[in-house]
PDB file of C-alpha atoms in Angstrom:
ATOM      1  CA  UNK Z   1     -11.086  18.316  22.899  1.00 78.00           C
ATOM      2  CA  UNK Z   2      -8.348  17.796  25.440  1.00 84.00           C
ATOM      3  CA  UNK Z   3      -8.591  14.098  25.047  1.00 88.00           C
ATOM      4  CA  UNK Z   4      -7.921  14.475  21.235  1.00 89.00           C
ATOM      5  CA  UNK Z   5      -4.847  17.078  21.657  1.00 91.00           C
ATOM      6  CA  UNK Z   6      -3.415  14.749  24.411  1.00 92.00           C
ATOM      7  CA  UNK Z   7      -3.824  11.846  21.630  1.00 88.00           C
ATOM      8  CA  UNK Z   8      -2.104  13.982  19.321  1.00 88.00           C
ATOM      9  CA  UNK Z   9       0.412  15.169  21.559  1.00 89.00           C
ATOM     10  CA  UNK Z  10       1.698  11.205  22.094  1.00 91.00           C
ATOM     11  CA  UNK Z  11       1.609  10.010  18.037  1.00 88.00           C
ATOM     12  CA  UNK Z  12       2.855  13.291  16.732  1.00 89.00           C
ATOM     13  CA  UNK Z  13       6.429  12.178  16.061  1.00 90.00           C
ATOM     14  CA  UNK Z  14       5.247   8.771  15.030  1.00 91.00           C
ATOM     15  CA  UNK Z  15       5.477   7.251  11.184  1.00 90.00           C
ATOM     16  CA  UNK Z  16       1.844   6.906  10.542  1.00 92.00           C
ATOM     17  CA  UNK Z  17       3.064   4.831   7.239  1.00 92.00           C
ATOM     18  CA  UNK Z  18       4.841   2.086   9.784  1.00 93.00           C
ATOM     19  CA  UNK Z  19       4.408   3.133  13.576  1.00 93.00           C
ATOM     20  CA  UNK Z  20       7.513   0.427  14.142  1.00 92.00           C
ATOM     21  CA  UNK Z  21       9.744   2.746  11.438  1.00 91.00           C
ATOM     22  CA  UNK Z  22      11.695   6.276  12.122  1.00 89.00           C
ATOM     23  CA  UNK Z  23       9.942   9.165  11.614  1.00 87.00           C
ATOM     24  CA  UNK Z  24      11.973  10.762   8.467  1.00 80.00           C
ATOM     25  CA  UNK Z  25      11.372  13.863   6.167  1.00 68.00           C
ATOM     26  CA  UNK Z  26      10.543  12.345   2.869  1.00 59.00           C
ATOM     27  CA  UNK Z  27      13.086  12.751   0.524  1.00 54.00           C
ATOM     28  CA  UNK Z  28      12.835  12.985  -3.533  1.00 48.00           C
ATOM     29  CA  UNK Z  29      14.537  15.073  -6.294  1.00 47.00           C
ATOM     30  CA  UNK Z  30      13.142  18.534  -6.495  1.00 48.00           C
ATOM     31  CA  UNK Z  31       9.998  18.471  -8.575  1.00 42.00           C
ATOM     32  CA  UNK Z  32      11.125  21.167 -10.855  1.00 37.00           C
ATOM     33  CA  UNK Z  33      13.869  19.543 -11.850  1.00 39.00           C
ATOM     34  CA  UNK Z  34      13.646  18.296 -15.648  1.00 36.00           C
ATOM     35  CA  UNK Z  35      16.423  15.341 -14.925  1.00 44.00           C
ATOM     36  CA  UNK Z  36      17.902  13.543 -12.629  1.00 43.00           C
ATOM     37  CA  UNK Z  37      21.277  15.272 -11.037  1.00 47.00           C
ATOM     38  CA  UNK Z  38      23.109  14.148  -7.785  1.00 47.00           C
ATOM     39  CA  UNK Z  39      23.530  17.066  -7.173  1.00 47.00           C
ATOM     40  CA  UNK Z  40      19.978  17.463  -6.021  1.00 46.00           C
ATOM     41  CA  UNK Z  41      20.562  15.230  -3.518  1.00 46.00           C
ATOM     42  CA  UNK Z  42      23.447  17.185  -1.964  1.00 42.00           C
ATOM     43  CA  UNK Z  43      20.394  20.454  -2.456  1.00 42.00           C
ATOM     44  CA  UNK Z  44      18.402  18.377  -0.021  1.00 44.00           C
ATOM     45  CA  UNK Z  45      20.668  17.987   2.452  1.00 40.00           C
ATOM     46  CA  UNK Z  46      20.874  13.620   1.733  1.00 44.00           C
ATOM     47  CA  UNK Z  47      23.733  13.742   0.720  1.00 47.00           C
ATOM     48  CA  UNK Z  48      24.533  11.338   3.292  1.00 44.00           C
ATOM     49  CA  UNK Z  49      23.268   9.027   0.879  1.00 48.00           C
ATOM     50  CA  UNK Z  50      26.505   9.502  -1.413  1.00 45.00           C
ATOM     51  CA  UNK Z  51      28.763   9.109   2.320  1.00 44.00           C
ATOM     52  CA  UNK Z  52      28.317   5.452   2.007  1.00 44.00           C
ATOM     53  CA  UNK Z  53      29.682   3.296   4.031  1.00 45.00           C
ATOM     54  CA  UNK Z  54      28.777   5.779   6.912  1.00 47.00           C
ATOM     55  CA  UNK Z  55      25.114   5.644   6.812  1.00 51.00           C
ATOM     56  CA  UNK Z  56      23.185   7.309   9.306  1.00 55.00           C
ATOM     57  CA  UNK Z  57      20.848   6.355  12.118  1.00 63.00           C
ATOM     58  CA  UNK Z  58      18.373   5.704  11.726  1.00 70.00           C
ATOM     59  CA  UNK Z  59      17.812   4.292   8.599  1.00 75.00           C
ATOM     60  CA  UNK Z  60      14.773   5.304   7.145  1.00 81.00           C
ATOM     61  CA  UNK Z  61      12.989   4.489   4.156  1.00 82.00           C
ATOM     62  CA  UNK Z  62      12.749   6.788   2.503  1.00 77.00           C
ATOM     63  CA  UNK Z  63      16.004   7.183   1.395  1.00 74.00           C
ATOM     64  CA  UNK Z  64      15.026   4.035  -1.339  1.00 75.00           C
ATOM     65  CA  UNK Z  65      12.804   6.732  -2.792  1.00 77.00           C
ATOM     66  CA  UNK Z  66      15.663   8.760  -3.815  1.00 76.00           C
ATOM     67  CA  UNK Z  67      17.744   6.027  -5.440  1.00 78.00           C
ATOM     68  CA  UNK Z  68      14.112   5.290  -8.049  1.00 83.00           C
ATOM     69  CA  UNK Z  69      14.136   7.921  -9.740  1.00 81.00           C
ATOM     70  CA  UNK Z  70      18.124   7.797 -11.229  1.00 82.00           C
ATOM     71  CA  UNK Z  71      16.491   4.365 -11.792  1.00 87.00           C
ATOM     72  CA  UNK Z  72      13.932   5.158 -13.610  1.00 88.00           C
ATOM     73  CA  UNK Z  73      14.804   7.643 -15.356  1.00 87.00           C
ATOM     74  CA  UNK Z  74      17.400   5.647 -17.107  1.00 88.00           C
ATOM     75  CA  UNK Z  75      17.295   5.266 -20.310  1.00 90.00           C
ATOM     76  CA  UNK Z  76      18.574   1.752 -20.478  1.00 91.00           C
ATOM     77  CA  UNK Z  77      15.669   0.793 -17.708  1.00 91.00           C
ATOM     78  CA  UNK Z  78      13.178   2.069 -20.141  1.00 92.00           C
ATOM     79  CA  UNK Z  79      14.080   0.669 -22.891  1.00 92.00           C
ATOM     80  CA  UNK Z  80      14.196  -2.666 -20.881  1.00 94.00           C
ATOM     81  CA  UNK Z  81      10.318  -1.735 -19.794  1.00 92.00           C
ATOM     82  CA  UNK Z  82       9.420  -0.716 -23.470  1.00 93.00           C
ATOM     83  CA  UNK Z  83       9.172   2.199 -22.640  1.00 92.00           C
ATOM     84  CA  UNK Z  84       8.272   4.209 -25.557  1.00 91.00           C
ATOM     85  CA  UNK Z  85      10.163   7.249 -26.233  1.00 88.00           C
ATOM     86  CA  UNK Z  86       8.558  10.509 -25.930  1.00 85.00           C
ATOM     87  CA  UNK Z  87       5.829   9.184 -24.003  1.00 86.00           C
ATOM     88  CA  UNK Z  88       7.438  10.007 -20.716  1.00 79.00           C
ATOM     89  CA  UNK Z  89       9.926  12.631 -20.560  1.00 79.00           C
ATOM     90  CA  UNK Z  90      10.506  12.446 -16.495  1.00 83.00           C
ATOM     91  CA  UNK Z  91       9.238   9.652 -14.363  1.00 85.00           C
ATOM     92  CA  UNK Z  92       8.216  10.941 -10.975  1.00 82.00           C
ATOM     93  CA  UNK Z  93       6.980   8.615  -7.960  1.00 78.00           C
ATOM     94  CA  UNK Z  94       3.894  10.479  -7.493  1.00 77.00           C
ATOM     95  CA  UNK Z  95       2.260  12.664 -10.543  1.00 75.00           C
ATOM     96  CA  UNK Z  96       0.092  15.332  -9.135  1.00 75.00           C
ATOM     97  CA  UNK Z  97      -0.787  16.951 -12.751  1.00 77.00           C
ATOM     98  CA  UNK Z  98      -3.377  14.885 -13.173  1.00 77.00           C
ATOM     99  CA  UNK Z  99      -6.277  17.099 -14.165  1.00 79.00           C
ATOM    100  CA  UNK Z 100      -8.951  15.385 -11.865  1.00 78.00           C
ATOM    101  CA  UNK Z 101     -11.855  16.920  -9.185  1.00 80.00           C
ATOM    102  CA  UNK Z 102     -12.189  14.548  -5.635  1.00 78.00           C
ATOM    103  CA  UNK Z 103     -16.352  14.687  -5.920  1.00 83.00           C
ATOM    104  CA  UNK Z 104     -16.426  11.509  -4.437  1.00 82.00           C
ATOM    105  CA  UNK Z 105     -16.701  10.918  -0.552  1.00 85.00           C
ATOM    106  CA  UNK Z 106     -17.029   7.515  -0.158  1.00 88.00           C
ATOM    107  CA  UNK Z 107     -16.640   4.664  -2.127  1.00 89.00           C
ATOM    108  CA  UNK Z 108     -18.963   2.367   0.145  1.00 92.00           C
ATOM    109  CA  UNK Z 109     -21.816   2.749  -1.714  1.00 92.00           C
ATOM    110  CA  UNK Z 110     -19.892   1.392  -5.206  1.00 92.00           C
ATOM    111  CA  UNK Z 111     -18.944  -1.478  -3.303  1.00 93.00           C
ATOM    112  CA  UNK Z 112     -22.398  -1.966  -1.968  1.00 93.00           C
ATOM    113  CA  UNK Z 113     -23.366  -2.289  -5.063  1.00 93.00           C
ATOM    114  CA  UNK Z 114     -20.937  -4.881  -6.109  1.00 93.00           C
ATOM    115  CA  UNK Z 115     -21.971  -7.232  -3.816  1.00 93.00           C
ATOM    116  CA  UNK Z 116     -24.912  -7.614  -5.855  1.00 90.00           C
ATOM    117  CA  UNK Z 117     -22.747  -9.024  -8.738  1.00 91.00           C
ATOM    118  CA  UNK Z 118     -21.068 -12.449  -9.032  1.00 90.00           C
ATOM    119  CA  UNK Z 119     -17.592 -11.350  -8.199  1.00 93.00           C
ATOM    120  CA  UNK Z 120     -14.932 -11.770  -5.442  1.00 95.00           C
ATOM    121  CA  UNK Z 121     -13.255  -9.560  -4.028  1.00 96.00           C
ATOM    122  CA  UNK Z 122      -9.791  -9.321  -2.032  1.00 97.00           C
ATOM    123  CA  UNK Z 123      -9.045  -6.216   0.414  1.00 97.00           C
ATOM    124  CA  UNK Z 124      -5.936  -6.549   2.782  1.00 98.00           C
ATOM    125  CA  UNK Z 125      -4.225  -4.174   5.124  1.00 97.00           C
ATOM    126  CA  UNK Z 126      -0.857  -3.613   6.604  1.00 98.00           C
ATOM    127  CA  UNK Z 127      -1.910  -4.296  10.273  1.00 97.00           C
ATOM    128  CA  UNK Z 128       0.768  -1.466  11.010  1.00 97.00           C
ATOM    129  CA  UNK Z 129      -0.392   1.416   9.028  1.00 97.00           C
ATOM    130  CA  UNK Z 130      -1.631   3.830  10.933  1.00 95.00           C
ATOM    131  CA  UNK Z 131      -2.450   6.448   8.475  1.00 94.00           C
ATOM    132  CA  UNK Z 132      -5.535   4.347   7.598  1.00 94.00           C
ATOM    133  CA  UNK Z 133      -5.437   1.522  10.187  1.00 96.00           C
ATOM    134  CA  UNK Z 134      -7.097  -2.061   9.159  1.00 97.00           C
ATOM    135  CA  UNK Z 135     -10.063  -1.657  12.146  1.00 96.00           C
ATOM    136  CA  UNK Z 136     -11.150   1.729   9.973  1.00 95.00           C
ATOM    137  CA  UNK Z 137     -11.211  -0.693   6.657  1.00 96.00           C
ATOM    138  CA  UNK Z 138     -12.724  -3.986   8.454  1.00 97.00           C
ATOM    139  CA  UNK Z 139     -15.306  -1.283   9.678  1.00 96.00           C
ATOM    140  CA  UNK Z 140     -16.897  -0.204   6.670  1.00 94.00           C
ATOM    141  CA  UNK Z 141     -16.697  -4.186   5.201  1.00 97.00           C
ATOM    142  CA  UNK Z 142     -19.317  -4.698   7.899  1.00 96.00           C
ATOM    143  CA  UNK Z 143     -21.508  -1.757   7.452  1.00 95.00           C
ATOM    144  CA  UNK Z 144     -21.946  -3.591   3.499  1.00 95.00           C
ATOM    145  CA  UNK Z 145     -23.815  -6.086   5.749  1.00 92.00           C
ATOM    146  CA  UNK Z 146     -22.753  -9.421   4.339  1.00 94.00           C
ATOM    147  CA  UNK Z 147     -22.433 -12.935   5.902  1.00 93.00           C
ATOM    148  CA  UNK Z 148     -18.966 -14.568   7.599  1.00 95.00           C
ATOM    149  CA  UNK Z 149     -18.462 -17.063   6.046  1.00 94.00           C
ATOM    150  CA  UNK Z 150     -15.582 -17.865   8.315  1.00 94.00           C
ATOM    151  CA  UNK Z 151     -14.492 -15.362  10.703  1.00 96.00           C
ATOM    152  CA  UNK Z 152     -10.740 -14.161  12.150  1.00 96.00           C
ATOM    153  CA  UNK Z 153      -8.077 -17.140  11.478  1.00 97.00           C
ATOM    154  CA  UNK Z 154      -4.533 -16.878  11.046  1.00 98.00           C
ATOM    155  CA  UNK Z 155      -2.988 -17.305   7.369  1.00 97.00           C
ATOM    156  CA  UNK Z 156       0.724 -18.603   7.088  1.00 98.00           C
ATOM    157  CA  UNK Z 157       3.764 -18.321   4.841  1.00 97.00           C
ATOM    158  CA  UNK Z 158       6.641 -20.515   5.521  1.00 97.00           C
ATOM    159  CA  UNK Z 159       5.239 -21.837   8.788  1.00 96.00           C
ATOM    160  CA  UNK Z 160       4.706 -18.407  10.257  1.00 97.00           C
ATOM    161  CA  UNK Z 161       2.021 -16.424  10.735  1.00 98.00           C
ATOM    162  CA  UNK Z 162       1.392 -13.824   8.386  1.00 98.00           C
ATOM    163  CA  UNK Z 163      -1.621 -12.279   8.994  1.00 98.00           C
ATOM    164  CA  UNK Z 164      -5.333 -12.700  10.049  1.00 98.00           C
ATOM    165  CA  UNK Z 165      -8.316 -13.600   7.712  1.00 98.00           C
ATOM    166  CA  UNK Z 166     -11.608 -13.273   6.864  1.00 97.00           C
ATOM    167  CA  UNK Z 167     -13.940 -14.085   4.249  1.00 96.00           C
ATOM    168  CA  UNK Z 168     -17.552 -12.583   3.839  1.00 96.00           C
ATOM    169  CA  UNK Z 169     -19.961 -13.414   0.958  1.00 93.00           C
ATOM    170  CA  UNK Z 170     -23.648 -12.637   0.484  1.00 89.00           C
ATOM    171  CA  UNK Z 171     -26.009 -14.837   0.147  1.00 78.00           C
ATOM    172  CA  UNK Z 172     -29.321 -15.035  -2.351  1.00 69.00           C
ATOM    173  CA  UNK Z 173     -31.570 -18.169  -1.912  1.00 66.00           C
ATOM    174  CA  UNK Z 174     -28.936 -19.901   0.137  1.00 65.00           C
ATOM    175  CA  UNK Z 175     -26.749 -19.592  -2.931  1.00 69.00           C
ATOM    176  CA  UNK Z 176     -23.290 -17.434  -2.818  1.00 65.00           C
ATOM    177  CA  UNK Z 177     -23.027 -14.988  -5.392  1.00 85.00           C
ATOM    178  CA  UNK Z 178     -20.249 -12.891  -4.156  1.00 93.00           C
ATOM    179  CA  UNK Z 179     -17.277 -13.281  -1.622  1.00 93.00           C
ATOM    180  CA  UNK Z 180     -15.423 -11.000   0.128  1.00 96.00           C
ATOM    181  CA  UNK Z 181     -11.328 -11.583   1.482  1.00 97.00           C
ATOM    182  CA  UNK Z 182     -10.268  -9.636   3.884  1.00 98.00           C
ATOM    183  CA  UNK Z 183      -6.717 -10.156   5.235  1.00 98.00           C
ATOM    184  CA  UNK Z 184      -4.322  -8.266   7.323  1.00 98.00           C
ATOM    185  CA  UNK Z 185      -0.785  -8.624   6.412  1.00 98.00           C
ATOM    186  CA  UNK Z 186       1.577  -8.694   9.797  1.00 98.00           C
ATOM    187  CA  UNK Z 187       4.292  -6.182   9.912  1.00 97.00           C
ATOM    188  CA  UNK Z 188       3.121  -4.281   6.883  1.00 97.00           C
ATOM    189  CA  UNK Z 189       2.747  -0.828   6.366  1.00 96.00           C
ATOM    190  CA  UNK Z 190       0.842   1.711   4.750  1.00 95.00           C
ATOM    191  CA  UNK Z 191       1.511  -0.051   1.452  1.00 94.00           C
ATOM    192  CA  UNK Z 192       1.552  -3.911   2.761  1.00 97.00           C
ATOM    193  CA  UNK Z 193       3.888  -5.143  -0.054  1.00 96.00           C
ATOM    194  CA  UNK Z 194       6.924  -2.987  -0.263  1.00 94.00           C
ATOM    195  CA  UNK Z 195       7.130  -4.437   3.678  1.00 95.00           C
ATOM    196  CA  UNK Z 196       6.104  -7.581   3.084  1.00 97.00           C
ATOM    197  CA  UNK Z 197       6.517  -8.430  -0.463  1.00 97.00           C
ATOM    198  CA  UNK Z 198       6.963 -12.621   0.377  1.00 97.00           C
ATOM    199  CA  UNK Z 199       3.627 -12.519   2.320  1.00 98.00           C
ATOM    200  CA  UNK Z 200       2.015 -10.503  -0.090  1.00 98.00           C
ATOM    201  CA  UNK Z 201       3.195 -12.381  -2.890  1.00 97.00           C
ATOM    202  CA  UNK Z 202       1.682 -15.709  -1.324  1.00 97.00           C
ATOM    203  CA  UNK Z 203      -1.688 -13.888  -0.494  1.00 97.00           C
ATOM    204  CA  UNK Z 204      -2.396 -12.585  -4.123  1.00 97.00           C
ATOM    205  CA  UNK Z 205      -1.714 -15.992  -5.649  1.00 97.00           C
ATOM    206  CA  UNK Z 206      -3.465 -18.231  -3.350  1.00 97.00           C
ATOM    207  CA  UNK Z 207      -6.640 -15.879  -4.379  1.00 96.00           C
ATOM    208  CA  UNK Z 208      -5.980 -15.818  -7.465  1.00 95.00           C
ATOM    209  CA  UNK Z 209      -6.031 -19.639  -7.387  1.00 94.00           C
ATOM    210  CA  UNK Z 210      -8.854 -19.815  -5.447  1.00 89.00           C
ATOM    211  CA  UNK Z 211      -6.712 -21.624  -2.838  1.00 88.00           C
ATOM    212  CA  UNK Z 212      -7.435 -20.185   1.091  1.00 87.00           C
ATOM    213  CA  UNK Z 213      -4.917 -18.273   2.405  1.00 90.00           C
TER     214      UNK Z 213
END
């Protein structure tokens, strides 16, 4: 127990989203609000986000976050989308209405199955998200107990390294039925392409082309 308080003790103040980003308090329009006001902003105390060009450190992202939903909730945004009208009254980043029961513990076990089925698969992970870290992911990819194909290499956009690879497929009478991607994505965070979006872009079309990463 004192081991696990002293861990928690020493990444309490980190960003589990991005351990190399600031810490912040997540910002958003109050969720009772019906529209979008600036003058929520200035309610939640970020209203250093109208004091531009004097912009705080440190930056943080979450401050984008705040700036989406004037976006879109706009009605010339939605009509751009096709949006149509009624359908959405108030956009909101995260909808927690949703009338929904978690009954399921573990996905594994779906994915097990899969790998029974001619399909491929792609699963990548920000390699600095620590609010589910890639070792916890790559962990339960081996416990479906399929063979490497070709173990860790390095994938590249623009010359650089972007990441490490692996692919896993399962074999039935020395024929492959299914295969397996894994990647990490370098730098990325909890959700790998809002901090890498050029990488991330490369990685989904080389699969979908079938072309290594």
């Amino acid at each position: 127990m004192g081991d696990i308080l002293a861990i928690k003790k020493c990444i309490g103040k980190i960003f589990t989203g991005q351990i190399l980003e600031p810490s912040c308090k997540l910002i958003s329009p109050k969720s009772m609000a019906l529209k979008w006001d600036p003058r929520f902003l200035i309610a939640d105390d970020t209203d250093i986000l109208l004091s531009s060009p004097h912009v705080p450190r440190p930056w943080c992202r979450s401050y984008n976050y705040v700036y989406i939903y004037k976006w879109a909730n706009d009605e010339t945004v939605q009509d751009a989308l096709h949006i149509r009208k009624g359908t959405k009254k108030h956009w909101e980043r995260c909808n927690k209405t949703l009338a929904y029961s978690y009954n399921v513990k573990s996905s594994v076990d779906y994915h097990r199955n899969l790998t029974k089925k001619p399909y491929r698969a792609l699963i990548y992970s920000g390699d600095h998200d620590m609010t589910i870290p890639y070792i916890g992911t790559h962990e339960w990819i081996e416990s479906l107990n399929l063979t490497i194909k070709f173990d860790w290499e390095p994938w590249f956009v623009d010359g650089q390294v972007a990441g490490y690879t692996m692919l896993y497929a399962y074999n039935e009478l020395d024929y492959i039925t299914y295969d397996l991607r894994f990647a990490t994505v370098k730098g990325g965070g909890h959700t790998a392409p809002e901090y890498r979006p050029e990488q991330c872009l490369a990685m989904i079309d080389r699969w979908f082309d079938y072309f290594p990463l």
